Amino acid sequence: MLKKIKKRDGRITDFTKEKIASAIFKAARAVGGEDYETAESITEKVISYLIKYNTDEVPDVETIQDAVEKVLIENGHAKTAKAYILHRSKRTRMREAKSELMDIVKDILVETSRENANVGNSPSAKMLQIASAASKQYYLNNVIPEEMSRAHINCEIHIHDLDYYGKTLNCLQIDLTKLLLEGFNTGYGYIRPPKRISTAAAQAAIILQSNQNDMFGGQSFPHFDKTMGEIIRKLCPQTSEEEVYQAMEGLVYNLNTMHSRAGAQVPFSSINLGTDITPEGRMVIGAILTAFDKGLGKGESPIFPNLVFRLKRGINFQPGDPNYDMFQRAMAVASKRMNPTFSFMDSSFNRKYGDEVAYMGCRTRVISNRHGEEISSGRGNITPVTINLPRLAIKNKEVDSFFNQLDKLMELCKEQLLHRFNTIAALKVKDLPFLMGQKLYMGSENLKDEDSIRDAIKNGSLAIGFLGLAEALIALTGKHHGESDEAMDLGYRIIERIKERTDYYSDKYDLNFVCYATPAEGLSGRFTNKDREEFGEIPGITDKKYYTNSYHIPVGYDISIFEKIRREAPFHKLCNAGHISYIELQSSPNGNREAFEKILNHMADCDMGYAGINFPIDECKNCGYSGIIEKDCPSCGSIEIRRIRRITGYLSTIDRFNDAKKSELLDRRTHWR
């Protein structure tokens, strides 16, 4: 007779058959059964089996559960057995998740994860990441449907920002004009419209910080120059150029020092500007460019905000345009600071929207809308999910098979986005007090505290992204799209298929499904580690620590500036949720503005939407010297060097890169002319 049982932690406790009967009955009820006596009868058979065949005097939990499965199947209860096995599997995953969580917490207490290069190593950052790790495990094991959860765990897809799964949305282009003209409330009192431009700039920083606390992604102003120009005309018309400069300098300082998310990071902020030709708007553009040019207190390059200079023929892109001089200044500053980046309003997919299209530093673009105005203000991406293209290609090396499985994975991604949309849509206005309470999101204007946010977020976008097109093409053809026209054609067909499917889902579900060139940071290494573990080291695919970002040409491939632009440009129009391309220079192009302008014109001619020009920025923390510094500062000899590089759109310092991105950085080759 069984009297004792060995628990998983090694403890010996009393054996109680009622626990087995209860577990069997729960499994039976899951498939429509209601007979507890049958569960008791099966339990007796399980005990008899254990007494007869178990050689251990004290059986462990796993042995007893194996016996339950066997007896259920042998006695014709296959459906109950399946339900029991599924429940057992889920409990196993939960135990493993708990164990994994403890390991993650242990590591975080030593140093924060580098999954996000904008998170520091402060106590508040550690607390944020511990809460984040627990939240991820909760959603994976208790909320997300098992098929989706399993696909994420197996790295077939990546569900972004799992820790915020049912809590909030991704990002927003904020209508700053409305907030400054009407005033707003951060929860501790009403902030009246500003009477000075310096106050307006300070309030702009507060708005970015406040909304960052309500969302997990970036914050952006889509028409910053027009907003501030209007504020000057309407609220403080006597403003001088010096006052405007001081205000913009203050804004830059604030956005590099003002923390959000319990002090864990500064806001992911972007500012779009360049197309306002009014005297006040031009004054604002000039001032913020000057502030970036001068830098922070010791002349350091600002990390935030990410400046997006909008190029448009007839406005600023050609000699004789009213803001052509501002474009010249923007290139001069970008040659020194890597900011601004540049967006192209005349591209085939942006042109019809006039100057309404705005980008975020990470590359996000939200413009088409089935439910309201097709503008950027008041809208953002609700959430993305990303497909692991290399894994799909490794498992399906025949092109037809690859596309068949891609379609199936797209269906899963669509279902995952719908599940998350409905989960978030159940939130109430009061759950997002600044974002929805202050009516920042399009469609929230008439919602009350207890109302669902569904009618607002239907104006946002649901993005299906992808990673590692280059590695997928190597698996399918032996070459990537930078070295083969055949691979280029296939790569285009693959991303075109994703775009076609998102368009189809938009029509079918009446929501804004879009195709996204995912800005992979921590994700890049996560996919690769899993695939190398399962498939081994495959040359050109899993033989490095990262997968190539979205549709980009591999960073280590030797290619000219203009050929790289030509080959990446066609993907911009397919990735309507966001896209970006870079070229890498060996050093700052400062003093060679003609070449800089030639590059941007080629990008525009090739129909790009958004792009940046990268080069190393090394700055001595001691004396402020800036240039390429190998080891010691050539000016003062200090070894305290701040090394700034671009990572997935935004700038960051190398010490905040994760291992995958550090490896990618080492592989980056400059592009020759």
XYZ file of C-alpha atoms in Angstrom:
673
model
C 0.000 0.000 0.000
C 1.256 3.472 -0.903
C 1.820 5.694 2.104
C 4.392 8.280 1.023
C 5.286 10.322 -2.052
C 8.456 12.178 -3.004
C 7.842 15.798 -4.038
C 9.871 17.497 -6.757
C 11.965 19.345 -4.218
C 12.891 16.051 -2.527
C 10.543 16.301 0.434
C 8.697 13.139 1.526
C 5.012 13.714 2.284
C 1.906 11.619 2.865
C 0.296 10.021 -0.176
C -3.361 11.005 -0.695
C -5.304 9.312 -3.468
C -7.907 12.108 -3.450
C -5.386 14.388 -5.195
C -5.068 11.906 -8.069
C -8.833 11.515 -8.356
C -9.290 15.275 -8.341
C -6.713 15.748 -11.115
C -8.335 13.007 -13.239
C -11.789 14.513 -12.696
C -10.588 17.986 -13.750
C -9.136 16.514 -16.945
C -12.393 14.640 -17.602
C -14.477 17.791 -17.090
C -12.260 19.593 -19.594
C -13.575 17.204 -22.268
C -17.189 17.051 -21.064
C -17.045 14.378 -18.370
C -18.971 14.722 -15.075
C -18.553 11.297 -13.394
C -16.415 11.572 -10.262
C -16.923 7.868 -9.479
C -15.123 6.982 -12.715
C -12.235 9.209 -11.634
C -12.098 7.331 -8.320
C -12.175 3.986 -10.138
C -9.274 5.036 -12.383
C -7.377 6.190 -9.300
C -7.638 2.728 -7.728
C -6.246 1.213 -10.930
C -3.379 3.696 -10.858
C -2.549 2.704 -7.293
C -2.682 -0.982 -8.213
C -0.373 -0.351 -11.156
C 2.129 1.500 -8.968
C 2.131 -1.205 -6.311
C 2.679 -3.882 -8.947
C 5.271 -2.252 -11.200
C 6.977 0.555 -9.277
C 10.288 -0.580 -7.815
C 10.774 2.484 -5.636
C 9.377 2.212 -2.134
C 8.460 5.896 -2.310
C 7.417 6.929 -5.852
C 8.036 10.479 -7.024
C 5.457 12.817 -8.546
C 6.568 12.225 -12.135
C 6.269 8.442 -11.747
C 2.717 8.779 -10.450
C 1.723 11.135 -13.278
C 3.212 8.758 -15.866
C 1.090 5.982 -14.340
C -2.071 8.109 -14.542
C -1.511 8.756 -18.261
C -0.873 5.069 -18.984
C -3.920 3.817 -17.063
C -6.232 6.399 -18.659
C -5.161 5.401 -22.168
C -5.312 1.646 -21.471
C -8.839 1.994 -20.081
C -10.233 3.817 -23.105
C -10.138 7.373 -21.769
C -7.918 8.858 -24.501
C -9.569 12.310 -24.485
C -9.228 12.589 -20.719
C -5.616 11.414 -21.011
C -4.911 14.140 -23.570
C -6.443 16.813 -21.343
C -4.423 15.479 -18.409
C -1.209 15.533 -20.455
C -1.853 19.101 -21.636
C -2.542 20.278 -18.094
C 0.586 18.493 -16.872
C 2.616 20.114 -19.650
C 1.288 23.544 -18.722
C 2.137 23.036 -15.053
C 5.621 21.916 -16.063
C 6.102 25.086 -18.108
C 4.927 27.186 -15.188
C 7.433 25.508 -12.855
C 10.194 25.978 -15.388
C 9.167 29.596 -15.869
C 9.327 30.167 -12.129
C 12.795 28.634 -11.994
C 13.886 30.679 -15.022
C 12.477 33.811 -13.421
C 14.581 33.273 -10.311
C 17.705 32.917 -12.480
C 16.813 36.085 -14.384
C 16.270 38.030 -11.163
C 19.624 36.828 -9.872
C 21.363 38.114 -13.011
C 19.481 41.437 -12.981
C 20.537 42.082 -9.391
C 24.135 41.902 -10.617
C 23.571 44.035 -13.728
C 20.509 45.028 -15.748
C 19.783 43.301 -19.042
C 20.983 45.039 -22.220
C 17.855 44.098 -24.143
C 17.132 47.838 -24.268
C 20.110 50.188 -24.696
C 18.147 53.049 -23.115
C 17.877 51.336 -19.708
C 20.616 52.066 -17.179
C 21.955 50.061 -14.238
C 20.340 52.020 -11.395
C 18.340 50.465 -8.534
C 15.100 51.656 -10.134
C 16.163 50.067 -13.440
C 16.775 46.774 -11.653
C 13.354 46.910 -10.006
C 11.742 47.691 -13.360
C 13.427 44.732 -15.041
C 12.564 42.323 -12.222
C 8.903 43.339 -12.502
C 9.197 43.047 -16.265
C 10.567 39.492 -16.063
C 7.748 38.387 -13.755
C 5.141 40.024 -15.980
C 6.474 38.257 -19.090
C 6.199 34.862 -17.417
C 2.672 35.618 -16.264
C 1.419 36.550 -19.722
C 3.171 33.659 -21.466
C 1.780 31.046 -19.095
C -1.607 32.453 -18.119
C -2.971 34.814 -20.773
C -1.558 34.155 -24.242
C -3.064 31.133 -26.056
C -0.764 28.128 -25.919
C -0.026 27.907 -29.650
C 1.123 31.526 -29.696
C 3.079 31.190 -26.468
C 4.817 28.073 -27.777
C 5.706 29.791 -31.071
C 7.283 32.647 -29.092
C 9.217 30.307 -26.788
C 10.434 28.298 -29.807
C 11.535 31.532 -31.525
C 9.309 31.065 -34.554
C 7.877 34.485 -33.751
C 8.623 37.173 -31.187
C 5.822 38.838 -29.248
C 7.281 42.240 -28.454
C 7.224 43.815 -24.999
C 5.564 40.829 -23.362
C 5.757 42.519 -19.980
C 3.223 45.107 -21.178
C 1.056 42.597 -23.085
C -2.302 43.545 -21.572
C -1.318 46.833 -19.965
C -0.798 49.398 -22.703
C 0.137 50.263 -26.299
C 3.394 50.791 -28.124
C 3.965 54.369 -29.316
C 2.384 57.701 -30.244
C 2.818 60.763 -32.432
C 1.607 63.459 -30.038
C -0.486 66.467 -31.111
C 1.625 69.008 -29.211
C -0.225 72.002 -30.654
C -3.520 71.002 -29.047
C -1.964 70.318 -25.635
C -0.051 73.586 -25.499
C -2.953 75.721 -26.696
C -5.560 74.093 -24.444
C -3.454 73.037 -21.459
C -3.304 69.589 -19.858
C -3.259 67.729 -16.549
C -0.550 65.290 -15.453
C -2.661 64.051 -12.545
C -1.510 66.606 -9.977
C -3.128 69.732 -11.323
C -3.916 71.656 -14.481
C -1.025 73.024 -16.561
C -2.202 76.184 -18.317
C -1.078 77.237 -21.817
C 2.409 78.790 -21.783
C 3.097 82.512 -22.078
C 6.776 82.115 -22.909
C 8.512 79.891 -25.447
C 10.789 78.546 -22.706
C 7.728 77.373 -20.776
C 6.317 75.788 -23.934
C 9.547 73.836 -24.451
C 9.579 72.725 -20.809
C 5.956 71.571 -21.101
C 6.823 69.663 -24.283
C 9.419 67.683 -22.327
C 6.918 67.026 -19.528
C 4.375 65.760 -22.064
C 6.889 63.302 -23.525
C 7.846 62.100 -20.063
C 4.247 61.754 -18.866
C 3.108 59.811 -21.895
C 6.175 57.554 -21.792
C 4.944 56.388 -18.389
C 1.674 55.278 -20.018
C 3.243 53.409 -22.976
C 6.021 50.919 -23.679
C 7.366 52.445 -26.913
C 8.532 55.775 -28.254
C 7.082 59.277 -28.101
C 7.263 61.757 -30.947
C 6.134 65.190 -32.096
C 5.142 64.990 -35.785
C 5.247 68.745 -36.615
C 7.446 70.302 -33.940
C 8.509 73.362 -35.946
C 4.915 74.158 -36.954
C 3.673 73.697 -33.394
C 6.269 75.952 -31.817
C 5.881 78.499 -34.611
C 2.157 78.681 -33.919
C 2.737 78.960 -30.163
C 5.055 81.915 -30.735
C 2.548 83.672 -32.991
C -0.477 83.092 -30.770
C 0.873 83.131 -27.210
C 4.222 84.942 -27.173
C 4.644 87.037 -30.346
C 7.444 89.195 -28.927
C 9.815 86.263 -28.615
C 13.388 86.883 -29.715
C 15.750 84.470 -31.473
C 17.854 84.251 -28.309
C 14.818 83.230 -26.271
C 13.929 80.568 -28.816
C 17.469 79.208 -28.716
C 17.483 79.099 -24.905
C 14.153 77.261 -24.970
C 15.373 74.669 -27.481
C 18.617 74.184 -25.580
C 16.556 73.594 -22.430
C 14.416 71.038 -24.252
C 17.477 69.081 -25.395
C 18.937 69.176 -21.880
C 15.651 68.004 -20.365
C 15.222 65.090 -22.773
C 18.695 63.815 -21.904
C 18.194 64.084 -18.140
C 14.455 63.769 -17.416
C 13.711 60.144 -16.522
C 10.507 58.153 -16.907
C 9.382 54.649 -15.879
C 10.280 55.079 -12.223
C 13.628 56.630 -13.101
C 14.840 53.720 -15.227
C 15.323 55.569 -18.539
C 14.859 58.840 -20.361
C 11.957 58.903 -22.821
C 12.454 57.459 -26.309
C 11.798 60.813 -27.968
C 11.729 61.942 -31.600
C 11.066 65.346 -33.149
C 10.027 65.858 -36.795
C 10.823 69.258 -38.305
C 12.084 71.092 -41.360
C 9.038 72.016 -43.469
C 7.638 75.109 -41.718
C 8.586 78.125 -43.836
C 7.089 80.793 -41.553
C 9.568 83.137 -39.820
C 8.660 81.657 -36.421
C 8.946 78.066 -37.635
C 12.313 78.766 -39.252
C 13.487 80.318 -36.014
C 12.590 77.118 -34.155
C 14.311 74.879 -36.727
C 17.457 76.978 -36.600
C 17.479 77.076 -32.811
C 17.176 73.338 -32.257
C 19.834 72.648 -34.895
C 22.131 75.120 -33.160
C 21.447 73.482 -29.797
C 22.395 70.082 -31.239
C 25.460 71.550 -32.903
C 26.714 73.028 -29.619
C 25.890 69.849 -27.704
C 25.433 69.377 -23.961
C 27.401 70.943 -21.114
C 30.864 69.810 -22.226
C 29.911 69.720 -25.884
C 28.755 66.090 -25.729
C 26.502 64.799 -28.491
C 22.869 64.604 -27.364
C 21.409 61.097 -27.469
C 17.824 62.375 -27.413
C 15.638 63.590 -28.972
C 16.109 61.828 -32.295
C 15.749 64.584 -34.878
C 13.959 63.716 -38.120
C 14.498 66.383 -40.784
C 11.716 66.164 -43.358
C 12.813 66.732 -46.947
C 10.354 68.030 -49.551
C 10.966 69.553 -52.951
C 9.678 73.095 -53.183
C 10.154 73.516 -49.424
C 13.757 72.690 -48.516
C 15.335 70.027 -50.755
C 16.551 72.084 -53.724
C 18.456 75.326 -54.208
C 15.972 78.195 -54.220
C 13.541 76.455 -51.852
C 12.588 78.710 -48.890
C 14.102 76.322 -46.321
C 17.046 75.114 -48.383
C 19.360 76.951 -45.997
C 17.870 74.961 -43.111
C 18.567 71.748 -45.014
C 22.187 72.870 -45.386
C 22.410 73.469 -41.646
C 20.751 70.121 -40.929
C 23.410 68.318 -42.986
C 26.170 70.230 -41.196
C 24.804 69.188 -37.787
C 24.208 65.594 -38.925
C 27.823 65.458 -40.132
C 28.903 66.181 -36.574
C 26.207 64.549 -34.393
C 24.615 61.769 -36.582
C 21.371 63.677 -35.999
C 19.176 64.648 -37.784
C 18.152 61.590 -39.717
C 16.201 62.364 -42.901
C 12.710 61.466 -44.124
C 11.567 61.875 -47.721
C 8.106 63.374 -48.135
C 8.194 63.006 -51.947
C 8.622 59.207 -51.989
C 5.919 57.351 -53.918
C 4.269 56.094 -50.717
C 4.511 59.392 -48.755
C 3.697 61.913 -51.468
C -0.092 61.633 -51.401
C -0.172 62.596 -47.709
C 1.514 65.979 -48.300
C 3.654 66.711 -45.265
C 1.532 64.646 -42.854
C 3.878 61.653 -42.666
C 6.086 61.595 -39.585
C 8.624 59.009 -38.436
C 10.034 57.921 -35.100
C 13.722 57.310 -34.506
C 13.131 53.570 -34.331
C 11.615 53.818 -37.904
C 7.893 53.588 -37.034
C 5.498 55.195 -39.530
C 1.706 55.309 -38.991
C -0.406 57.101 -41.582
C -3.144 55.153 -43.469
C -6.343 54.709 -41.460
C -9.606 52.828 -42.035
C -11.420 54.634 -39.216
C -10.488 58.287 -39.325
C -8.158 60.934 -40.688
C -4.999 59.748 -42.412
C -2.622 61.836 -40.331
C 0.196 61.043 -37.912
C -0.949 63.131 -34.929
C -2.806 61.205 -32.254
C -1.887 57.814 -33.632
C 0.726 55.117 -33.215
C 1.494 51.450 -33.507
C -0.574 49.373 -31.077
C 1.840 46.455 -31.005
C 4.169 44.458 -33.281
C 4.950 40.756 -33.641
C 8.009 39.556 -35.582
C 8.640 36.512 -37.791
C 11.969 34.644 -37.617
C 12.660 34.362 -41.357
C 15.982 32.460 -41.080
C 14.423 29.717 -38.946
C 11.577 29.387 -41.434
C 14.067 29.064 -44.313
C 16.293 26.559 -42.499
C 13.273 24.304 -41.940
C 11.796 24.850 -45.445
C 14.579 25.126 -48.024
C 12.290 24.635 -51.010
C 10.831 28.002 -52.006
C 7.246 26.746 -52.421
C 7.364 25.076 -49.014
C 8.833 28.262 -47.522
C 5.958 30.381 -48.823
C 3.364 27.863 -47.662
C 4.775 27.892 -44.149
C 5.166 31.676 -44.241
C 1.442 31.957 -44.944
C 0.674 29.704 -41.971
C 2.951 31.725 -39.716
C 1.290 34.922 -40.932
C -2.062 33.474 -39.861
C -0.657 32.794 -36.411
C 0.768 36.332 -36.205
C -2.573 37.772 -37.236
C -4.377 35.768 -34.546
C -1.800 36.853 -31.997
C -2.284 40.527 -32.871
C -6.067 40.174 -32.714
C -5.796 38.499 -29.313
C -3.585 41.284 -28.006
C -5.764 43.977 -29.569
C -8.842 42.592 -27.820
C -6.946 42.247 -24.547
C -5.809 45.874 -24.682
C -9.183 47.104 -25.983
C -10.752 45.913 -22.729
C -8.731 48.511 -20.812
C -10.574 51.587 -19.616
C -9.659 55.204 -20.081
C -8.753 55.450 -16.390
C -6.104 52.715 -16.887
C -4.110 55.082 -19.120
C -4.708 58.390 -17.358
C -2.455 60.631 -19.449
C -2.641 58.926 -22.850
C -6.414 58.483 -22.862
C -7.432 60.735 -19.992
C -5.869 63.785 -21.652
C -7.292 62.716 -25.046
C -3.952 62.258 -26.785
C -5.118 59.273 -28.852
C -7.350 59.842 -31.870
C -10.879 58.685 -31.012
C -10.515 59.209 -27.258
C -12.026 62.710 -27.338
C -15.489 61.656 -26.139
C -14.521 58.717 -23.945
C -15.131 58.791 -20.187
C -13.059 57.202 -17.417
C -15.025 53.939 -17.339
C -15.236 53.569 -21.136
C -13.294 50.954 -23.080
C -10.462 52.328 -25.221
C -11.440 50.175 -28.248
C -12.920 53.093 -30.208
C -9.646 54.954 -29.857
C -7.083 52.260 -30.562
C -8.822 51.082 -33.733
C -7.088 54.137 -35.257
C -3.691 52.615 -34.470
C -1.817 49.948 -36.421
C -1.109 46.247 -35.842
C 2.300 45.393 -37.234
C 3.677 42.099 -38.519
C 7.427 42.440 -38.683
C 10.319 40.292 -39.834
C 13.969 39.731 -39.072
C 16.903 38.269 -40.981
C 15.868 38.437 -44.624
C 19.541 38.161 -45.618
C 20.113 34.937 -43.664
C 16.836 33.472 -44.930
C 17.925 34.092 -48.512
C 21.274 32.395 -47.873
C 19.392 29.346 -46.581
C 17.127 29.358 -49.662
C 19.536 30.332 -52.466
C 23.061 30.274 -51.041
C 23.403 34.055 -51.367
C 21.852 37.183 -49.876
C 20.210 40.023 -51.773
C 23.322 42.188 -51.740
C 25.308 39.700 -53.840
C 22.700 38.138 -56.111
C 19.923 39.520 -58.303
C 18.117 36.174 -57.978
C 18.199 36.489 -54.194
C 17.120 40.115 -54.473
C 14.055 39.119 -56.498
C 13.146 36.371 -54.039
C 13.684 38.694 -51.071
C 11.321 41.213 -52.601
C 8.701 38.499 -53.171
C 8.959 37.404 -49.531
C 8.381 40.864 -48.083
C 5.771 41.577 -50.736
C 3.897 38.475 -49.514
C 3.910 39.824 -45.953
C 2.626 43.184 -47.226
C -0.109 41.505 -49.303
C -1.265 39.433 -46.352
C -1.416 42.447 -44.026
C -3.468 44.313 -46.636
C -5.817 41.311 -46.814
C -6.159 41.197 -43.021
C -6.927 44.929 -42.997
C -9.857 44.367 -45.342
C -11.075 41.241 -43.598
C -10.965 42.515 -40.017
C -11.378 46.263 -40.663
C -8.246 47.104 -38.687
C -4.969 48.741 -39.726
C -2.692 45.727 -40.265
C 0.728 46.744 -41.607
C 4.116 45.297 -42.602
C 7.031 46.286 -40.357
C 10.805 46.286 -40.813
C 11.421 45.266 -37.194
C 14.109 47.257 -35.312
C 15.594 44.178 -33.618
C 17.790 44.823 -30.596
C 17.622 42.109 -27.921
C 15.526 40.042 -30.331
C 18.350 39.693 -32.847
C 20.506 37.589 -30.543
C 17.550 35.727 -29.052
C 16.530 34.208 -32.385
C 20.099 33.319 -33.352
C 20.948 31.617 -30.057
C 17.886 29.406 -30.274
C 18.456 28.469 -33.903
C 22.159 27.682 -33.393
C 21.240 25.484 -30.444
C 18.747 23.545 -32.563
C 20.343 23.487 -36.037
C 24.024 23.933 -35.266
C 26.414 26.471 -36.754
C 25.396 27.116 -40.363
C 27.824 29.302 -42.389
C 26.371 32.692 -43.197
C 23.296 32.061 -41.067
C 23.843 30.956 -37.447
C 27.631 31.442 -37.328
C 27.402 34.850 -35.653
C 25.600 36.223 -32.591
C 22.891 38.137 -34.455
C 20.605 38.106 -37.465
C 20.729 41.028 -39.887
C 18.142 43.699 -39.171
C 14.957 43.419 -41.272
C 15.725 43.728 -45.029
C 19.208 45.221 -44.593
C 22.270 44.038 -46.501
C 24.569 42.212 -44.010
C 26.704 44.743 -42.161
C 29.962 42.960 -42.992
C 29.348 42.760 -46.737
C 31.591 44.854 -48.982
C 29.265 47.093 -51.001
C 29.266 50.668 -52.266
C 27.105 53.401 -50.765
C 24.984 53.790 -53.869
C 24.545 50.062 -54.505
C 23.432 49.483 -50.896
C 20.875 52.259 -51.235
C 19.651 50.868 -54.565
C 19.135 47.375 -53.162
C 17.466 48.344 -49.881
C 15.231 51.106 -51.251
C 12.537 48.871 -52.870
C 11.645 47.426 -49.466
C 10.671 50.810 -48.020
C 7.349 50.994 -49.858
C 6.474 47.439 -48.764
C 7.156 48.136 -45.087
C 4.358 50.641 -44.584
C 4.574 50.399 -40.777
C 8.136 51.639 -40.736
C 11.485 51.351 -42.487
C 14.978 52.805 -42.308
C 18.283 52.385 -44.129
C 21.785 53.480 -43.167
C 25.116 53.851 -44.804
C 28.296 53.552 -42.721
C 31.147 56.033 -43.141
C 34.657 55.585 -41.762
C 34.615 59.012 -40.151
C 32.543 62.172 -39.909
C 31.645 63.701 -43.303
C 32.060 67.145 -41.718
C 33.343 69.555 -44.369
C 32.079 67.469 -47.286
C 28.495 68.662 -47.503
C 28.363 68.168 -51.268
C 28.920 64.411 -50.862
C 26.387 64.281 -48.026
C 23.769 65.963 -50.196
C 24.568 63.665 -53.120
C 23.880 60.628 -50.902
C 20.530 62.016 -49.759
C 19.512 62.827 -53.318
C 20.329 59.271 -54.382
C 18.201 57.961 -51.515
C 15.317 60.133 -52.703
C 15.797 59.075 -56.329
C 15.680 55.402 -55.265
C 12.359 55.998 -53.457
C 13.484 55.641 -49.858
C 11.271 56.900 -47.040
C 13.632 57.288 -44.097
C 17.410 57.034 -43.707
C 20.442 57.938 -41.644
C 24.162 58.348 -42.204
C 26.352 56.653 -39.599
C 29.951 57.193 -38.492
C 31.852 56.786 -35.209
C 31.516 59.499 -32.573
C 34.103 59.229 -29.776
C 34.178 61.868 -27.053
C 36.578 62.330 -24.170
C 34.661 62.581 -20.903
C 37.487 64.564 -19.340
C 38.279 67.353 -21.798
C 35.469 67.110 -24.355
C 37.669 66.248 -27.350
C 35.621 64.712 -30.165
C 36.893 62.563 -33.020
C 37.978 58.987 -33.657
C 39.769 57.876 -30.493
C 41.497 54.496 -30.600
C 42.276 54.209 -26.878
C 43.589 57.336 -25.119
C 42.358 60.870 -25.734
C 44.909 62.561 -28.043
C 44.250 65.856 -26.277
C 44.535 65.005 -22.568
C 45.450 61.303 -22.454
C 42.306 60.219 -20.591
C 40.977 56.697 -21.149
C 37.439 57.726 -20.152
C 35.919 57.727 -23.633
C 32.234 57.960 -24.551
C 31.636 56.008 -27.772
C 28.345 56.784 -29.530
C 26.897 54.609 -32.299
C 23.448 54.130 -33.833
C 21.430 51.122 -32.691
C 18.091 50.260 -34.380
C 17.456 53.903 -35.229
C 18.333 55.675 -31.999
C 21.787 56.645 -30.792
C 23.350 55.028 -27.740
C 26.732 54.470 -26.146
C 28.530 51.185 -26.837
C 28.627 50.219 -23.163
C 24.824 49.901 -23.274
C 24.782 47.565 -26.296
C 23.930 43.920 -25.624
C 26.329 41.151 -26.722
C 24.548 40.551 -30.044
C 24.663 44.219 -31.002
C 28.290 44.557 -29.858
C 29.121 41.650 -32.150
C 27.234 43.292 -35.001
C 29.081 46.555 -34.358
C 32.446 44.786 -34.709
C 31.323 43.333 -38.052
C 30.146 46.640 -39.529
C 32.128 47.650 -42.604
C 32.171 51.123 -44.025
C 30.652 51.613 -47.444
C 32.956 52.826 -50.142
C 31.919 55.339 -52.740
